[in-house]
Amino acid sequence: MANVPNDLKYTKDHEWVRELGNGRVRVGITDHAQKQLGDIVFVELPVVGRTLDTGDAFGTVESVKSVSDVFAPLAGKVTGRNEELDSDPELVNTDPYDEGWLIEIELAKGTDLEGLLSAAAYGEWITEGA
């Protein structure tokens, strides 16, 4: 069973969102996603300052099995990226919810976390075979 922390929000595309305050969030891929991908060997992230709409592909995660797009769970501007992943992409495997985060976003005006899944709802989603 995948680790699904209760303090985060989730998407059906297997991204997680952590509120940082002041209209900012941190985004990564879930434990379930990294397990499905296998050993991650490369992560491509957007430049700081890029504007994203909800659902935009903002980067890729490459594993020994495949390359997968990562999608913006919310609209806003990229204000940070995890530079550690350039030299240590396997952090996404070993610590997907902390050291393996991907980007930080300053949310666009009027954007909130209401459309995202709770931990319980995401847990049900992946249990159903998503």
Coordinates of N, CA and C in Angstrom, one line a residue:
M1 N 0.8 -1.2 0.0 CA 0.0 0.0 0.0 C 0.9 1.2 0.0
A2 N 0.5 2.2 -0.8 CA 1.3 3.5 -0.9 C 1.1 4.3 0.3
N3 N 2.1 5.1 0.6 CA 2.0 6.1 1.7 C 1.2 7.3 1.1
V4 N 0.2 7.7 1.9 CA -0.7 8.8 1.5 C -0.9 9.8 2.7
P5 N 0.0 10.7 2.9 CA -0.1 11.6 4.0 C -1.4 12.4 4.0
N6 N -2.0 12.5 5.2 CA -3.3 13.2 5.4 C -3.2 14.7 5.2
D7 N -2.1 15.3 5.4 CA -2.0 16.8 5.3 C -1.8 17.3 3.9
L8 N -1.8 16.5 2.9 CA -1.6 16.9 1.5 C -2.9 16.8 0.8
K9 N -3.0 17.4 -0.4 CA -4.1 17.3 -1.4 C -3.4 16.5 -2.6
Y10 N -4.3 15.9 -3.4 CA -3.8 15.1 -4.5 C -4.6 15.3 -5.8
T11 N -4.0 14.8 -6.9 CA -4.7 14.8 -8.2 C -4.8 13.4 -8.7
K12 N -5.7 13.2 -9.6 CA -5.9 11.8 -10.2 C -4.7 11.5 -11.1
D13 N -3.8 12.5 -11.4 CA -2.6 12.3 -12.2 C -1.4 12.0 -11.3
H14 N -1.7 11.8 -10.0 CA -0.7 11.3 -9.0 C 0.3 12.4 -8.6
E15 N -0.1 13.7 -8.6 CA 0.7 14.7 -8.0 C 0.1 15.0 -6.6
W16 N 1.0 15.5 -5.7 CA 0.5 16.0 -4.4 C 0.8 17.5 -4.3
V17 N 0.0 18.1 -3.4 CA 0.1 19.5 -3.2 C 0.2 19.8 -1.7
R18 N 1.2 20.6 -1.3 CA 1.3 21.0 0.1 C 1.2 22.5 0.2
E19 N 0.3 23.0 1.0 CA 0.1 24.5 1.2 C 1.3 25.0 2.0
L20 N 1.9 26.1 1.5 CA 3.1 26.7 2.2 C 2.7 28.0 2.8
G21 N 1.5 28.5 2.6 CA 1.0 29.8 3.1 C 1.3 30.9 2.1
N22 N 0.7 32.0 2.3 CA 0.8 33.2 1.4 C 0.5 32.9 0.0
G23 N -0.4 32.0 -0.3 CA -0.8 31.7 -1.7 C 0.2 30.9 -2.5
R24 N 1.1 30.1 -1.7 CA 2.1 29.3 -2.4 C 1.9 27.8 -2.0
V25 N 2.2 27.0 -3.0 CA 2.2 25.5 -2.7 C 3.4 24.9 -3.2
R26 N 3.7 23.7 -2.7 CA 4.8 22.8 -3.2 C 4.1 21.6 -3.8
V27 N 4.7 21.1 -4.9 CA 4.1 20.1 -5.7 C 5.2 19.0 -5.9
G28 N 4.7 17.7 -5.9 CA 5.6 16.6 -6.2 C 4.7 15.4 -6.7
I29 N 5.4 14.3 -7.0 CA 4.6 13.1 -7.4 C 4.4 12.2 -6.2
T30 N 3.4 11.5 -6.2 CA 3.0 10.6 -5.0 C 3.9 9.4 -4.9
D31 N 3.9 8.8 -3.7 CA 4.6 7.6 -3.5 C 4.1 6.5 -4.4
H32 N 2.8 6.4 -4.6 CA 2.2 5.5 -5.6 C 2.8 5.7 -7.0
A33 N 2.9 6.9 -7.4 CA 3.5 7.2 -8.8 C 4.9 6.8 -8.9
Q34 N 5.7 7.1 -7.9 CA 7.2 6.8 -8.0 C 7.3 5.2 -7.9
K35 N 6.5 4.5 -7.2 CA 6.6 3.1 -7.2 C 6.2 2.5 -8.6
Q36 N 5.2 3.1 -9.2 CA 4.8 2.6 -10.6 C 5.9 2.9 -11.6
L37 N 6.6 4.0 -11.4 CA 7.7 4.4 -12.4 C 8.9 3.5 -12.2
G38 N 9.3 3.1 -11.0 CA 10.5 2.4 -10.7 C 11.7 3.4 -10.5
D39 N 12.9 3.0 -10.7 CA 14.1 3.8 -10.3 C 14.1 5.0 -11.2
I40 N 14.0 6.2 -10.6 CA 14.0 7.5 -11.4 C 15.5 7.9 -11.6
V41 N 15.8 8.2 -12.9 CA 17.1 8.5 -13.3 C 17.3 10.0 -13.8
F42 N 16.2 10.7 -14.1 CA 16.3 12.0 -14.6 C 15.0 12.7 -14.3
V43 N 15.0 14.0 -13.9 CA 13.8 14.8 -13.7 C 14.1 16.1 -14.5
E44 N 13.1 16.5 -15.3 CA 13.2 17.8 -16.1 C 12.1 18.7 -15.5
L45 N 12.5 19.9 -15.0 CA 11.6 20.8 -14.3 C 11.6 22.1 -15.1
P46 N 10.5 22.9 -14.9 CA 10.4 24.2 -15.7 C 11.3 25.3 -15.0
V47 N 11.5 26.3 -15.8 CA 12.3 27.5 -15.3 C 11.4 28.2 -14.3
V48 N 12.1 28.8 -13.3 CA 11.4 29.7 -12.4 C 10.8 30.9 -13.2
G49 N 9.6 31.3 -12.9 CA 8.9 32.4 -13.6 C 7.9 31.9 -14.6
R50 N 8.0 30.6 -15.0 CA 7.0 30.1 -16.0 C 5.6 30.1 -15.4
T51 N 4.6 30.6 -16.2 CA 3.2 30.6 -15.8 C 2.6 29.3 -16.3
L52 N 1.8 28.7 -15.4 CA 1.2 27.4 -15.6 C -0.3 27.5 -15.5
D53 N -1.1 26.8 -16.4 CA -2.5 26.7 -16.2 C -2.7 25.3 -15.6
T54 N -3.8 25.1 -14.9 CA -4.2 23.8 -14.3 C -4.2 22.8 -15.5
G55 N -3.4 21.7 -15.3 CA -3.4 20.6 -16.2 C -2.2 20.7 -17.2
D56 N -1.5 21.8 -17.2 CA -0.3 21.9 -18.1 C 0.7 20.9 -17.7
A57 N 1.4 20.3 -18.7 CA 2.5 19.5 -18.4 C 3.7 20.5 -18.1
F58 N 4.3 20.3 -17.0 CA 5.4 21.2 -16.6 C 6.8 20.6 -16.6
G59 N 6.8 19.3 -16.7 CA 8.1 18.6 -16.7 C 7.9 17.1 -16.9
T60 N 9.1 16.4 -16.8 CA 9.0 15.0 -17.0 C 9.8 14.3 -15.9
V61 N 9.4 13.1 -15.7 CA 10.2 12.2 -14.8 C 10.5 11.0 -15.6
E62 N 11.8 10.7 -15.7 CA 12.3 9.6 -16.5 C 12.8 8.5 -15.5
S63 N 12.3 7.3 -15.7 CA 12.8 6.1 -15.0 C 13.4 5.1 -15.9
V64 N 13.9 4.0 -15.3 CA 14.5 3.0 -16.2 C 13.4 2.3 -17.0
K65 N 12.1 2.5 -16.7 CA 11.0 1.9 -17.4 C 10.4 2.8 -18.5
S66 N 10.3 4.1 -18.1 CA 9.5 5.0 -19.0 C 9.8 6.5 -18.7
V67 N 9.2 7.4 -19.5 CA 9.2 8.8 -19.3 C 7.8 9.2 -19.1
S68 N 7.5 10.0 -18.0 CA 6.2 10.4 -17.7 C 6.1 11.9 -17.6
D69 N 5.1 12.5 -18.1 CA 4.8 13.9 -17.9 C 4.3 14.2 -16.5
V70 N 4.6 15.4 -16.0 CA 4.1 15.8 -14.7 C 3.2 17.0 -15.0
F71 N 2.0 17.1 -14.4 CA 1.0 18.1 -14.7 C 0.8 19.0 -13.5
A72 N 0.6 20.3 -13.9 CA 0.3 21.3 -12.9 C -1.1 21.1 -12.2
P73 N -1.1 20.9 -10.9 CA -2.4 20.6 -10.3 C -3.2 21.9 -10.1
L74 N -2.5 23.1 -10.2 CA -3.2 24.4 -10.0 C -2.5 25.4 -10.9
A75 N -3.2 26.5 -11.2 CA -2.7 27.6 -12.0 C -1.9 28.5 -11.2
G76 N -0.8 29.0 -11.8 CA 0.1 30.0 -11.1 C 1.4 30.1 -11.8
K77 N 2.3 30.7 -11.0 CA 3.7 31.0 -11.5 C 4.7 30.1 -10.7
V78 N 5.6 29.5 -11.4 CA 6.6 28.7 -10.8 C 7.6 29.7 -10.0
T79 N 7.7 29.5 -8.7 CA 8.6 30.4 -7.9 C 9.8 29.6 -7.4
G80 N 9.8 28.3 -7.5 CA 10.9 27.5 -7.1 C 10.9 26.2 -7.7
R81 N 12.1 25.6 -7.8 CA 12.3 24.2 -8.4 C 13.3 23.5 -7.5
N82 N 13.2 22.2 -7.4 CA 14.1 21.5 -6.5 C 15.4 21.2 -7.3
E83 N 16.4 22.0 -7.1 CA 17.6 21.9 -7.8 C 18.4 20.7 -7.5
E84 N 18.1 20.1 -6.3 CA 18.8 18.9 -5.8 C 18.5 17.7 -6.8
L85 N 17.4 17.8 -7.5 CA 17.0 16.6 -8.3 C 17.9 16.6 -9.6
D86 N 18.6 17.7 -9.9 CA 19.5 17.7 -11.1 C 20.6 16.6 -10.8
S87 N 21.2 16.6 -9.6 CA 22.2 15.6 -9.3 C 21.8 14.4 -8.6
D88 N 20.6 14.4 -8.0 CA 20.1 13.3 -7.2 C 18.6 13.0 -7.5
P89 N 18.3 12.6 -8.7 CA 16.9 12.4 -9.1 C 16.2 11.3 -8.3
E90 N 17.0 10.4 -7.7 CA 16.4 9.3 -7.0 C 15.7 9.7 -5.7
L91 N 15.9 11.0 -5.3 CA 15.2 11.6 -4.1 C 13.7 11.4 -4.3
V92 N 13.2 11.5 -5.5 CA 11.8 11.3 -5.8 C 11.4 9.9 -5.3
N93 N 12.2 8.9 -5.5 CA 11.9 7.5 -5.0 C 12.1 7.4 -3.5
T94 N 13.1 7.9 -3.0 CA 13.4 7.7 -1.5 C 12.6 8.6 -0.6
D95 N 12.2 9.8 -1.0 CA 11.5 10.7 -0.1 C 10.6 11.6 -1.0
P96 N 9.5 11.0 -1.6 CA 8.7 11.7 -2.5 C 8.0 12.9 -1.9
Y97 N 7.7 12.9 -0.6 CA 6.9 14.0 0.0 C 7.7 15.1 0.7
D98 N 9.0 14.9 0.8 CA 9.9 15.9 1.4 C 11.0 16.3 0.5
E99 N 12.1 15.6 0.6 CA 13.3 15.9 -0.2 C 13.1 15.8 -1.7
G100 N 12.1 15.0 -2.1 CA 11.9 14.7 -3.5 C 10.8 15.6 -4.2
W101 N 10.5 16.7 -3.5 CA 9.5 17.6 -4.1 C 10.0 18.1 -5.5
L102 N 9.1 18.7 -6.3 CA 9.5 19.1 -7.7 C 9.5 20.6 -7.8
I103 N 8.4 21.3 -7.6 CA 8.3 22.7 -7.8 C 7.5 23.4 -6.8
E104 N 7.6 24.7 -6.7 CA 6.7 25.6 -5.9 C 6.0 26.5 -6.8
I105 N 4.8 26.8 -6.5 CA 3.9 27.6 -7.4 C 3.3 28.7 -6.5
E106 N 3.3 30.0 -7.0 CA 2.5 31.0 -6.5 C 1.2 31.0 -7.2
L107 N 0.1 30.7 -6.5 CA -1.2 30.5 -7.1 C -1.7 31.7 -7.8
A108 N -2.3 31.5 -8.9 CA -3.0 32.6 -9.6 C -4.2 33.1 -8.8
K109 N -4.6 34.4 -8.9 CA -5.7 34.9 -8.2 C -6.9 34.1 -8.4
G110 N -7.7 33.8 -7.4 CA -8.9 33.0 -7.5 C -8.7 31.5 -7.5
T111 N -7.4 31.1 -7.4 CA -7.1 29.6 -7.5 C -7.1 29.1 -6.0
D112 N -7.8 28.0 -5.8 CA -7.7 27.4 -4.5 C -7.6 25.9 -4.6
L113 N -7.5 25.2 -3.5 CA -7.3 23.7 -3.5 C -8.6 22.9 -3.5
E114 N -9.7 23.6 -3.7 CA -11.0 22.9 -3.5 C -11.2 21.7 -4.5
G115 N -10.6 21.8 -5.7 CA -10.9 20.8 -6.7 C -10.0 19.5 -6.5
L116 N -9.1 19.6 -5.6 CA -8.1 18.5 -5.4 C -8.7 17.4 -4.5
L117 N -8.1 16.2 -4.5 CA -8.6 15.1 -3.7 C -8.0 15.2 -2.3
S118 N -8.8 14.7 -1.3 CA -8.3 14.5 0.0 C -7.4 13.2 0.0
A119 N -6.7 13.0 1.1 CA -5.9 11.8 1.2 C -6.8 10.6 1.1
A120 N -8.0 10.6 1.8 CA -8.9 9.5 1.7 C -9.4 9.2 0.3
A121 N -9.8 10.3 -0.4 CA -10.3 10.1 -1.7 C -9.2 9.6 -2.7
Y122 N -7.9 10.1 -2.5 CA -6.8 9.6 -3.4 C -6.5 8.2 -3.0
G123 N -6.5 7.8 -1.8 CA -6.3 6.4 -1.4 C -7.3 5.5 -2.0
E124 N -8.6 5.9 -2.1 CA -9.6 5.1 -2.8 C -9.4 5.0 -4.3
W125 N -8.9 6.2 -4.8 CA -8.7 6.2 -6.3 C -7.6 5.2 -6.7
I126 N -6.5 5.2 -5.9 CA -5.4 4.3 -6.3 C -5.7 2.8 -6.0
T127 N -6.6 2.6 -4.9 CA -7.0 1.3 -4.6 C -7.9 0.7 -5.7
E128 N -8.6 1.5 -6.4 CA -9.5 1.1 -7.4 C -8.7 0.8 -8.7
G129 N -7.4 0.9 -8.7 CA -6.6 0.5 -9.8 C -6.2 1.6 -10.8
A130 N -6.3 2.9 -10.3 CA -5.9 4.0 -11.2 C -4.5 4.0 -11.6

